[in-house]
Short mmCIF file of C-alpha atoms in Angstrom, two decimals:
data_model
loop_
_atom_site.label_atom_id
_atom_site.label_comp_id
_atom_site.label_asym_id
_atom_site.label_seq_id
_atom_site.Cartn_x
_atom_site.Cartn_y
_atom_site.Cartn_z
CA UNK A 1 0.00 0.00 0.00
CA UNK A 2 1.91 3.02 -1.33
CA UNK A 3 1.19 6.16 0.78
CA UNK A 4 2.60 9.08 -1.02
CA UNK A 5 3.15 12.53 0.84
CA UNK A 6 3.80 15.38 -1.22
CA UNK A 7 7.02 17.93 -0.10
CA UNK A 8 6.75 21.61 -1.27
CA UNK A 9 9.40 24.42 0.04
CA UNK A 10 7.63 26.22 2.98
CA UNK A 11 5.68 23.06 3.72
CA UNK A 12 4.54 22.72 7.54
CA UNK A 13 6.13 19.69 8.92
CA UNK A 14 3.73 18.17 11.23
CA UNK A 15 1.01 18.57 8.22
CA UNK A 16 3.00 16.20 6.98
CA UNK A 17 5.04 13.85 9.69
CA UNK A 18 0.84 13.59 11.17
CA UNK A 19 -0.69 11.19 8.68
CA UNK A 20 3.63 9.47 7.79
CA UNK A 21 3.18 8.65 11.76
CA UNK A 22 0.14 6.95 11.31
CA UNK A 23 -0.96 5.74 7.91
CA UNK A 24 2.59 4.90 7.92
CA UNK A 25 2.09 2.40 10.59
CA UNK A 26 -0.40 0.28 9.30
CA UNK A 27 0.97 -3.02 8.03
CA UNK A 28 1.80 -3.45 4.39
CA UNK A 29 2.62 0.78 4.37
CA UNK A 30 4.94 1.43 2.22
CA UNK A 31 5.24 5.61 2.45
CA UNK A 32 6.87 7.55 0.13
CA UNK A 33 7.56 11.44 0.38
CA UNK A 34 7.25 13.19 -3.64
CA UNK A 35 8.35 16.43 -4.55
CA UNK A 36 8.62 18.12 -7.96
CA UNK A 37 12.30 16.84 -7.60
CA UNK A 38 14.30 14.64 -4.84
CA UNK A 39 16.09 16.28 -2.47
CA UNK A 40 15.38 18.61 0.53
CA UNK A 41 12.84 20.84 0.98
CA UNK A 42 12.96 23.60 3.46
CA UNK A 43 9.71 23.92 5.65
CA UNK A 44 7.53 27.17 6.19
CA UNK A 45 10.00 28.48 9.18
CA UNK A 46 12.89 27.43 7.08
CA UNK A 47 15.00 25.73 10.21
CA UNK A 48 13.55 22.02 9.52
CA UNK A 49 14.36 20.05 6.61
CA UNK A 50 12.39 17.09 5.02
CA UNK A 51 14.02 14.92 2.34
CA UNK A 52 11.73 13.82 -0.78
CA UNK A 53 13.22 10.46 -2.03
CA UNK A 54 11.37 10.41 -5.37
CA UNK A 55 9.87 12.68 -7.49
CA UNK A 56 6.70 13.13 -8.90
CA UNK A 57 7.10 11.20 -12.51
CA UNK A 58 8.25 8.18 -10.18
CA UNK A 59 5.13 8.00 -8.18
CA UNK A 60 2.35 7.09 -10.20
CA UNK A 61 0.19 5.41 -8.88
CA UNK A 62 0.15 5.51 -4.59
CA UNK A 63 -2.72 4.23 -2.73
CA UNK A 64 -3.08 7.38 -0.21
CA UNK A 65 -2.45 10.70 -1.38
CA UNK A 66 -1.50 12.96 1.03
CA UNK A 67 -1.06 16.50 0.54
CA UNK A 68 -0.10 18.73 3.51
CA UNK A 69 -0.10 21.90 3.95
CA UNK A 70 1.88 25.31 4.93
CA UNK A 71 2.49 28.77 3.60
CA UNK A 72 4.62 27.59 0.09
CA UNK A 73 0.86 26.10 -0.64
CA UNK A 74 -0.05 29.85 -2.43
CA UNK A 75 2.62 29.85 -4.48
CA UNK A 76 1.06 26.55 -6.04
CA UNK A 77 -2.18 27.77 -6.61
CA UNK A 78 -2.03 27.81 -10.62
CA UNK A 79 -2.44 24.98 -12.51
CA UNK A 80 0.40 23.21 -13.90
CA UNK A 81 2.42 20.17 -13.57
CA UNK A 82 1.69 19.30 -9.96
CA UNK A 83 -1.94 19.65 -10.09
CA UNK A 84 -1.50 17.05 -13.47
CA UNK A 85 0.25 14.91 -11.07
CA UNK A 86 -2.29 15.35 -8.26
CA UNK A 87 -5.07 14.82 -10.73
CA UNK A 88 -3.43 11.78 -12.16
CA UNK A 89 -2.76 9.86 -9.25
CA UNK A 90 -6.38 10.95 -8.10
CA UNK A 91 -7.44 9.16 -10.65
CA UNK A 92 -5.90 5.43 -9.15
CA UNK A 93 -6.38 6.60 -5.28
CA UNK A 94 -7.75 4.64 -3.29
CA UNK A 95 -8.28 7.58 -0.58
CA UNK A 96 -6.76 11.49 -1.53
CA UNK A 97 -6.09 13.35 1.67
CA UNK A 98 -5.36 16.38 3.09
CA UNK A 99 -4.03 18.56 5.94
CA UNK A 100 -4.53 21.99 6.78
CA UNK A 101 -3.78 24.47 3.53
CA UNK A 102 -3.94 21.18 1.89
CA UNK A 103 -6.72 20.88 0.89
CA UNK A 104 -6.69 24.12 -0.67
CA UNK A 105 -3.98 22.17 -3.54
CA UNK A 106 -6.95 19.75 -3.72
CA UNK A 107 -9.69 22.09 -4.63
CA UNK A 108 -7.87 24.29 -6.68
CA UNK A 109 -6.57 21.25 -8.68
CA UNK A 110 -10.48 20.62 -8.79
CA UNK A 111 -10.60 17.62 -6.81
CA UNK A 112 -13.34 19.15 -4.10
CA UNK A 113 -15.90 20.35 -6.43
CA UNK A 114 -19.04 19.55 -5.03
CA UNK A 115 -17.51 18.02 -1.92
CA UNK A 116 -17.60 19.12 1.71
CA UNK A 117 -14.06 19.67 2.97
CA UNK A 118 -12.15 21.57 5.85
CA UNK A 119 -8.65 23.65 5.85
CA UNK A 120 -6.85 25.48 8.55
CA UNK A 121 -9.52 27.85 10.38
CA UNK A 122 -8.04 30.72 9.00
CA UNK A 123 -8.21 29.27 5.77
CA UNK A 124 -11.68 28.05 5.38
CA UNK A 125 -13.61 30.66 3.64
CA UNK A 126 -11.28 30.00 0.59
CA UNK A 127 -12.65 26.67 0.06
CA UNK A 128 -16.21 28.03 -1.44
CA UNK A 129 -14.05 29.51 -4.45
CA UNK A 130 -13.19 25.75 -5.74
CA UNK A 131 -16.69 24.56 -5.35
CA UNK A 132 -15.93 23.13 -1.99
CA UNK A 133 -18.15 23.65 0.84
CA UNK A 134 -15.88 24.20 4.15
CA UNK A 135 -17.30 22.93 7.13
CA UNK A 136 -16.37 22.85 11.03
CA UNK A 137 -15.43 19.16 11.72
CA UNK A 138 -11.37 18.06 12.29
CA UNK A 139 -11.45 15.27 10.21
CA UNK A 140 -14.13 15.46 6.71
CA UNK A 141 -14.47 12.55 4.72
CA UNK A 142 -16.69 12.85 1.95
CA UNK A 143 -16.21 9.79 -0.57
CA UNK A 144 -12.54 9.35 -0.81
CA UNK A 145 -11.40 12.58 -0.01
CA UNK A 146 -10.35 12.67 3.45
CA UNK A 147 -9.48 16.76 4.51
CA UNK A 148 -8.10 17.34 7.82
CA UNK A 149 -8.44 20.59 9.73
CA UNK A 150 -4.78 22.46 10.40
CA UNK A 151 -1.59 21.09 11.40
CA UNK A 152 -2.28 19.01 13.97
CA UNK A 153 -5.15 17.22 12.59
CA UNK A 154 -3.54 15.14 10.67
CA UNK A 155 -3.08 12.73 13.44
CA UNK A 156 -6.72 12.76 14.19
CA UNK A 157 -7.37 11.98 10.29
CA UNK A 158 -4.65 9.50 10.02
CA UNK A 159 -5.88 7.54 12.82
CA UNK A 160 -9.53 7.57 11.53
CA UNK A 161 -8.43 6.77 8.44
CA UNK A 162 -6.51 3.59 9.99
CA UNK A 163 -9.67 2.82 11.53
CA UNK A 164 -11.52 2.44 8.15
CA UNK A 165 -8.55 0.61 6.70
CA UNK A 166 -7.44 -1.75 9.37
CA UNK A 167 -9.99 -1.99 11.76
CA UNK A 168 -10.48 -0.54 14.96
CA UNK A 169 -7.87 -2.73 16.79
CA UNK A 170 -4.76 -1.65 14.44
CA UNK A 171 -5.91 1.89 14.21
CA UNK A 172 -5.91 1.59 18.34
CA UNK A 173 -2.75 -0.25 18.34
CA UNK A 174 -0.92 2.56 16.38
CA UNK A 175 -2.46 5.32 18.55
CA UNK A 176 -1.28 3.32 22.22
CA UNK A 177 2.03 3.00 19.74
CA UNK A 178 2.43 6.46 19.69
CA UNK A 179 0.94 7.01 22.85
CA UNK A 180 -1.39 9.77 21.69
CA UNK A 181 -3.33 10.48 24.98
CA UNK A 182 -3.76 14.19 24.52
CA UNK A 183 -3.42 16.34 27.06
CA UNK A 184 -2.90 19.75 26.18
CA UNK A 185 -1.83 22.21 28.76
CA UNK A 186 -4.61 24.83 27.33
CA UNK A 187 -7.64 24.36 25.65
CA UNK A 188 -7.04 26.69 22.96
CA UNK A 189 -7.04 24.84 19.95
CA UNK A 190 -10.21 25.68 18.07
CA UNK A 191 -10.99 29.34 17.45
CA UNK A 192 -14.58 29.02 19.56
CA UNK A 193 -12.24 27.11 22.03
CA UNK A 194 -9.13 30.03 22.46
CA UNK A 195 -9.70 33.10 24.62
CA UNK A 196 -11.20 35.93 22.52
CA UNK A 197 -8.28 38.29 21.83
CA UNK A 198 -5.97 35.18 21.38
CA UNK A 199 -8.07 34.34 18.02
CA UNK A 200 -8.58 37.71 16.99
CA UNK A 201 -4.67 38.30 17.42
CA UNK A 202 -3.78 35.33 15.53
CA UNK A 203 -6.11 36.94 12.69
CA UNK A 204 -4.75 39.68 12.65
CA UNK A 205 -1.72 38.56 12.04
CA UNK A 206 -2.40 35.87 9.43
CA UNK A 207 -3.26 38.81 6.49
CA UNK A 208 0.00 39.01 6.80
CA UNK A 209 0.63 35.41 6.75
CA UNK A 210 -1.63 34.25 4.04
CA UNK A 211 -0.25 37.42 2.07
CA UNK A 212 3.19 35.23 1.71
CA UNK A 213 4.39 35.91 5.05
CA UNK B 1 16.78 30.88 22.27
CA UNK B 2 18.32 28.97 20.40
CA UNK B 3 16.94 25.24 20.68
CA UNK B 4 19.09 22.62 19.73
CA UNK B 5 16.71 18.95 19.06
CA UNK B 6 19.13 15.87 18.07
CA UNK B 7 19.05 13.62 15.37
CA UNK B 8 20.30 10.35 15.01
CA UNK B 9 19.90 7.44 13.14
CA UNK B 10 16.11 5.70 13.64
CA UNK B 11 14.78 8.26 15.65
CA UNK B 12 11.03 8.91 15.75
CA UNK B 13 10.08 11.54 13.42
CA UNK B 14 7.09 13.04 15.60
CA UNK B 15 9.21 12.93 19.03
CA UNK B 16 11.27 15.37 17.22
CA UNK B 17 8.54 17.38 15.21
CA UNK B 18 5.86 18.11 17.97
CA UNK B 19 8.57 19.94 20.38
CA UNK B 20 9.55 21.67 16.91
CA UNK B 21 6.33 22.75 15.60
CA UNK B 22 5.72 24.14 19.42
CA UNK B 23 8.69 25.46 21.15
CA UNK B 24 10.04 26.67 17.47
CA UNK B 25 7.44 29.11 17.47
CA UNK B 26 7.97 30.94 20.24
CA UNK B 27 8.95 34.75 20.00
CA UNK B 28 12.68 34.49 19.47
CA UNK B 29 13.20 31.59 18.88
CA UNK B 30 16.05 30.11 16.63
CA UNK B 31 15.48 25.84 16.55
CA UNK B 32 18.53 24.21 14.46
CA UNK B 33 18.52 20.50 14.08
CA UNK B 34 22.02 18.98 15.53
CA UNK B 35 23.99 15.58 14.74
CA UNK B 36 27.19 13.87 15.38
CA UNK B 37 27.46 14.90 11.76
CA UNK B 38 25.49 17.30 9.63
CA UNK B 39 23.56 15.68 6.80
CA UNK B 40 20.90 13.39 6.59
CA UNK B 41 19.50 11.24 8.87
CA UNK B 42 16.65 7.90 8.49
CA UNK B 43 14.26 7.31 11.14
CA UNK B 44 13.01 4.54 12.57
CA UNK B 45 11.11 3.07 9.78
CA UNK B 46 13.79 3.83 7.16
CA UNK B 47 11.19 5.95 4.59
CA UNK B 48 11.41 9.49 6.17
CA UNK B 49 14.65 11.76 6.27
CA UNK B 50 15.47 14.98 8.35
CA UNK B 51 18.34 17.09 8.11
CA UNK B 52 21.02 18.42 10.48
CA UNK B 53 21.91 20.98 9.83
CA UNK B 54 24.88 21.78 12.39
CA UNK B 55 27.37 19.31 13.86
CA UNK B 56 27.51 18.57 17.74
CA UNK B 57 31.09 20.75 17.34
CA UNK B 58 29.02 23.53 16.11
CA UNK B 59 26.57 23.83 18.40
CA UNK B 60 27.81 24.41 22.01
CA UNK B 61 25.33 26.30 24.14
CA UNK B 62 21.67 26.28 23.50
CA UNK B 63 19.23 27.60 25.47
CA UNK B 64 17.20 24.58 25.21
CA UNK B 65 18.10 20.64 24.49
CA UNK B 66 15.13 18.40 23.03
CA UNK B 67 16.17 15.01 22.83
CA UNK B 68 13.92 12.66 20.80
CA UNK B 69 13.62 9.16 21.12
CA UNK B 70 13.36 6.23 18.95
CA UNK B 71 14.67 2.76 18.36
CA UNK B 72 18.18 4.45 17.28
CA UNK B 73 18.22 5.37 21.03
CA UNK B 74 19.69 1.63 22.31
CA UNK B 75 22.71 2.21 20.24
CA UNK B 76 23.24 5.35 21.53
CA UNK B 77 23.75 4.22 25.35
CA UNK B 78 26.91 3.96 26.09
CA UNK B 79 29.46 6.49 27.17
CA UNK B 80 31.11 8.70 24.68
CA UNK B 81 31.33 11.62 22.17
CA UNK B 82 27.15 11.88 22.45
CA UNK B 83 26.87 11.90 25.75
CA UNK B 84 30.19 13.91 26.66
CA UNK B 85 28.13 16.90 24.43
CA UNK B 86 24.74 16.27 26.22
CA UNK B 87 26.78 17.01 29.33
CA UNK B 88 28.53 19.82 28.16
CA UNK B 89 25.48 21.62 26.91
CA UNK B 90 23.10 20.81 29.37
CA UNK B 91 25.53 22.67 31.95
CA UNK B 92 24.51 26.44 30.15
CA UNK B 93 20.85 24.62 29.18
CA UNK B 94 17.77 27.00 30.68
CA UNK B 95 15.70 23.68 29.62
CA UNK B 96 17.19 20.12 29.23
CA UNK B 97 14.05 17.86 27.53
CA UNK B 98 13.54 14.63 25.97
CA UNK B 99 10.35 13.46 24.42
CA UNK B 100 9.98 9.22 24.23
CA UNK B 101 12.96 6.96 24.96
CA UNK B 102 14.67 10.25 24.38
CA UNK B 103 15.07 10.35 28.22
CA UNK B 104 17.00 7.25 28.69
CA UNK B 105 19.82 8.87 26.97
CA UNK B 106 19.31 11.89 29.25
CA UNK B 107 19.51 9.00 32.28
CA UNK B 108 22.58 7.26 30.22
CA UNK B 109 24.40 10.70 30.42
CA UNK B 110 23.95 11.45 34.02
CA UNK B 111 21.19 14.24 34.07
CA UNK B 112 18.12 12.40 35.91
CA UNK B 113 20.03 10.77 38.77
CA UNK B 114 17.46 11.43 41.49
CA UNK B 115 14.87 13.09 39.42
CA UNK B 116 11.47 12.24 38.28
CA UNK B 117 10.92 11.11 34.39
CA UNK B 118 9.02 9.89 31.96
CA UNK B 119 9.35 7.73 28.71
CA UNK B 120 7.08 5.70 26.70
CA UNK B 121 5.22 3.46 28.38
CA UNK B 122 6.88 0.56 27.14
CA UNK B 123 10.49 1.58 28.36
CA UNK B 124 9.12 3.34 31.91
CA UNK B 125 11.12 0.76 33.62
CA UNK B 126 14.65 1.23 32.08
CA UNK B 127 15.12 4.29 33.92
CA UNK B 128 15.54 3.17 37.86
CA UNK B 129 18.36 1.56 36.15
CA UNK B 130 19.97 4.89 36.20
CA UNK B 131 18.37 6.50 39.41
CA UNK B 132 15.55 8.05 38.38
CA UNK B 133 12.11 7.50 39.30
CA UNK B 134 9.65 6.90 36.69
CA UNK B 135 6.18 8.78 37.23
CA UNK B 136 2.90 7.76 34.50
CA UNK B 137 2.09 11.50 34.12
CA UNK B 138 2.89 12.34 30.38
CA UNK B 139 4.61 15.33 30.71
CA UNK B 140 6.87 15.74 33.80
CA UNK B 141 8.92 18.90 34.92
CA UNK B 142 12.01 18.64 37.80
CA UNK B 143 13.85 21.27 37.77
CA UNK B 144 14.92 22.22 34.36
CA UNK B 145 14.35 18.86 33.56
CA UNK B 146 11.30 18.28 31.65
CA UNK B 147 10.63 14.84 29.98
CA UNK B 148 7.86 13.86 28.40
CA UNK B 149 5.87 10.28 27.48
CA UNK B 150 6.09 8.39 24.44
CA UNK B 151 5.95 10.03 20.67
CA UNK B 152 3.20 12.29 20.32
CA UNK B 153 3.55 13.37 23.91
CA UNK B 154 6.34 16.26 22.49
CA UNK B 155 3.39 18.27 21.68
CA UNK B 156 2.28 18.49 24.97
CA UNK B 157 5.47 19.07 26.56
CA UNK B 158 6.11 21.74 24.19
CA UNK B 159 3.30 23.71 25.07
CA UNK B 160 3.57 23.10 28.38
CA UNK B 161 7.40 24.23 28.02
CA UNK B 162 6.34 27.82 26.28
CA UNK B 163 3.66 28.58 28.73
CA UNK B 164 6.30 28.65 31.10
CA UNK B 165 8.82 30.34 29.02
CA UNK B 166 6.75 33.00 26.86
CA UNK B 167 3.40 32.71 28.78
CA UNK B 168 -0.02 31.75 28.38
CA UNK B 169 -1.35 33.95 25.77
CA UNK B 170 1.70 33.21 23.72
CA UNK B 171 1.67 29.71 24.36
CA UNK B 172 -2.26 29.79 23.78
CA UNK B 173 -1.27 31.09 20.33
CA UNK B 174 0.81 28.68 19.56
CA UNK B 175 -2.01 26.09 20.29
CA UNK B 176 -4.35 27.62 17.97
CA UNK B 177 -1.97 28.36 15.29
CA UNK B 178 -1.28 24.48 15.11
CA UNK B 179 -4.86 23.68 15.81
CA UNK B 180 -4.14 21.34 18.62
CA UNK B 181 -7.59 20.53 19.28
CA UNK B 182 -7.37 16.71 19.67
CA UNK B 183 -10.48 14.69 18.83
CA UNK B 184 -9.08 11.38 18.34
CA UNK B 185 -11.43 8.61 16.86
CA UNK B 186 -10.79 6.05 20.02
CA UNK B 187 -8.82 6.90 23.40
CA UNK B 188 -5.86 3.88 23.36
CA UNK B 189 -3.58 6.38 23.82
CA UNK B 190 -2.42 4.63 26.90
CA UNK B 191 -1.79 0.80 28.05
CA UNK B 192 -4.71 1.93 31.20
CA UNK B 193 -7.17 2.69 28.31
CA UNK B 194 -6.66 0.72 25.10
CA UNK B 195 -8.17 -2.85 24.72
CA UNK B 196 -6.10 -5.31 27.30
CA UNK B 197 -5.66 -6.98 24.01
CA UNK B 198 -3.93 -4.16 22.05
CA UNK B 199 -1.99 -3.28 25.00
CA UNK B 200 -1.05 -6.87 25.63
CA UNK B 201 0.15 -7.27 21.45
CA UNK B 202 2.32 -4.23 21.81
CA UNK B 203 4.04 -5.34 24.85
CA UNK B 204 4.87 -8.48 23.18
CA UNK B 205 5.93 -7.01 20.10
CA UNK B 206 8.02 -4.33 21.90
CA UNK B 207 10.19 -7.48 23.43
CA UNK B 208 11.52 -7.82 19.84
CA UNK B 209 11.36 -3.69 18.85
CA UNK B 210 13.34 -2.69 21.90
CA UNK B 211 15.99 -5.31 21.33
CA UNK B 212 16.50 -3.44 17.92
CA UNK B 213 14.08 -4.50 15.90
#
C-alpha cells in the first residue's frame, strides 16, 4: 500500500510527519515522500528540513495521497504540472487526503468540487471559491477525499483513516504505539475554544501570513 | 533561544517534530537540528529523512536541548562523544528535555540521577536503572528537567514548556496556530485505556522492537 506525501518548500512539517506517523504504521505501508524533484525541501519556518526520495514522474500510482499543507501552498495555486500529477494519481487513489492548507492544492486542482471539505480555520472561507463547501469538523471525509483541519489534525485523520482501513484494533494499536493520549496544557485549539483576543490576534496577524508571510 | 533537538539514526520523526512545531514558534526563537554529523539522517522506519543541519562541534550552548527518542536510542547508550556533548550543553541549558525513549539517553548521560521522568510506556522501567524514578504523568517537569511520554507526547510538553517560558497567551497562540484541538477517533492512547488486548500485542511485540528491531 503506497502512501505518497507530497514535499513543497515552505511546507509545515507536522502537516505532513501527522498522517507518515500513522498511515505509515499500518501493516503493508509502504510511504513515500514526492516532490517536484528529490532532495530537501525547506519547511515554512525554514530551520527544519524534510528529504523527498522520489519525485513526482516516479510516483504514479500511490494508494493514499497525502497533501499537507503550509504557507509555500499559495505559491502553487495555478495549474500546472503538480496539479497534473495530483489529478493523475487521483485518478488510481484509493483515498486522496489532506491537511490543513492542503486541501486548498486539492480544490484548486479541482478535486473538491461539489464536496464538503475543511482547511486550517483561517483558511476556510477559501474553500467556497473551488466549489468546496468548508465545514467545522477536524477530520471530513466525503467519498474518498479525506481533509483534515490544520496542522495538527492530521493525526486525528490518520488515525480515523486507519480505523476504516485496518480496523479498529490496528488503528488503536498505532495510537497506544504512539501514545497519543492528549493532554494539552490549554484548551485553545479551536478558534470558539481560544480566549477571545488570542483568536482575533492570531487573525490579525495571518493577512500578513496568508499574504506570503 | 536557540533550541538545539538531536538527530540520530532511527529516531522517531514526531518525538522530534511536535517539540519543533511548538517550542520553534515561540517569539525568538532560533530551533537548528544537531547531529554527530550534519547531513541526513533515516528514522526509525527507514522511509522518512530529516536534516542536520549543524554538527555537535558547532553547536555548544543552546538555550534549550530536546532530545527525541526512537529505536536508534539503544545504540546510543553507552558512554562517549554523544553523551560527553549532552553534558557539556546541558551545563549552560535553561531547559534540558527529551520526548519518548529520548530520556533514557538523558539517564545514560547522568542528568536524571534522582529526578522524576518519563518515557514511553513501554520503556518506563529502564530508567531506575539509572536512578531516576519513573512517574505515568505524560509530561513531567524537575527542575529544568522536563521529559515527556512516548511520541506524540512532544506536543504536549512543548506547550507546556512555552507557557512557562513565553506565557499563556503566547503559548495559547501557539495552540491555535497548530490547531491542537485533539479529537481522536478512540482513546488507546495509553496501556490503562486501550483494549487489554492491544496493549497486551504491543508489549509483546516491543520485546523484539526494543531489542532493535
Amino acid at each position: 500500500m503506497q502512501i505518497a506525501i507530497l514535499l513543497y518548500d515552505r511546507f509545515t512539517a507536522l502537516d505532513a510527519v501527522g498522517p507518515y506517523e500513522t498511515l505509515g504504521r499500518l501493516p503493508g505501508a509502504a510511504p513515500v515522500f514526492v516532490g517536484a524533484r528529490t532532495g530537501p525541501y525547506r519547511n515554512d519556518a525554514g530551520s527544519l528540513t524534510m528529504v523527498a526520495d522520489a519525485a513526482l514522474s516516479e510516483v504514479t500510482a500511490p494508494d493514499i495521497l497525502v497533501v499537507p499543507g503550509g504557507p509555500g501552498q499559495s505559491a502553487l495555486m495555478a495549474d500546472g504540472p503538480l496539479h497534473d500529477w495530483i489529478r493523475a494519481v487521483d485518478a488510481g487513489t484509493t483515498w486522496t487526503t489532506s491537511v490543513c492548507t492542503g486541501s486548498l492544492l486539492l480544490a484548486a486542482a479541482g478535486l473538491l468540487t461539489g464536496r464538503r471539505a475543511t482547511s486550517h480555520w483561517l483558511a476556510l472561507d477559501q474553500l467556497p471559491a473551488f466549489g468546496a463547501t468548508p465545514t467545522g469538523e477536524r477530520v471530513v471525509v466525503d467519498g474518498k477525499y479525506v481533509t483534515a483541519a490544520g496542522v495538527s489534525s492530521g493525526i486525528d485523520m490518520g488515525l480515523t483513516l486507519a480505523g476504516r482501513i485496518a480496523g479498529d484494533a490496528v488503528a488503536q494499536a498505532i495510537q497506544l504505539g504512539m501514545e497519543y493520549d492528549p493532554q494539552p496544557p490549554y484548551d485553545a485549539g479551536s478558534p470558539q475554544k481560544a480566549p477571545a483576543e488570542v483568536t482575533a490576534e492570531l487573525r490579525e496577524r495571518s493577512r500578513f501570513l496568508l499574504n506570503g508571510e
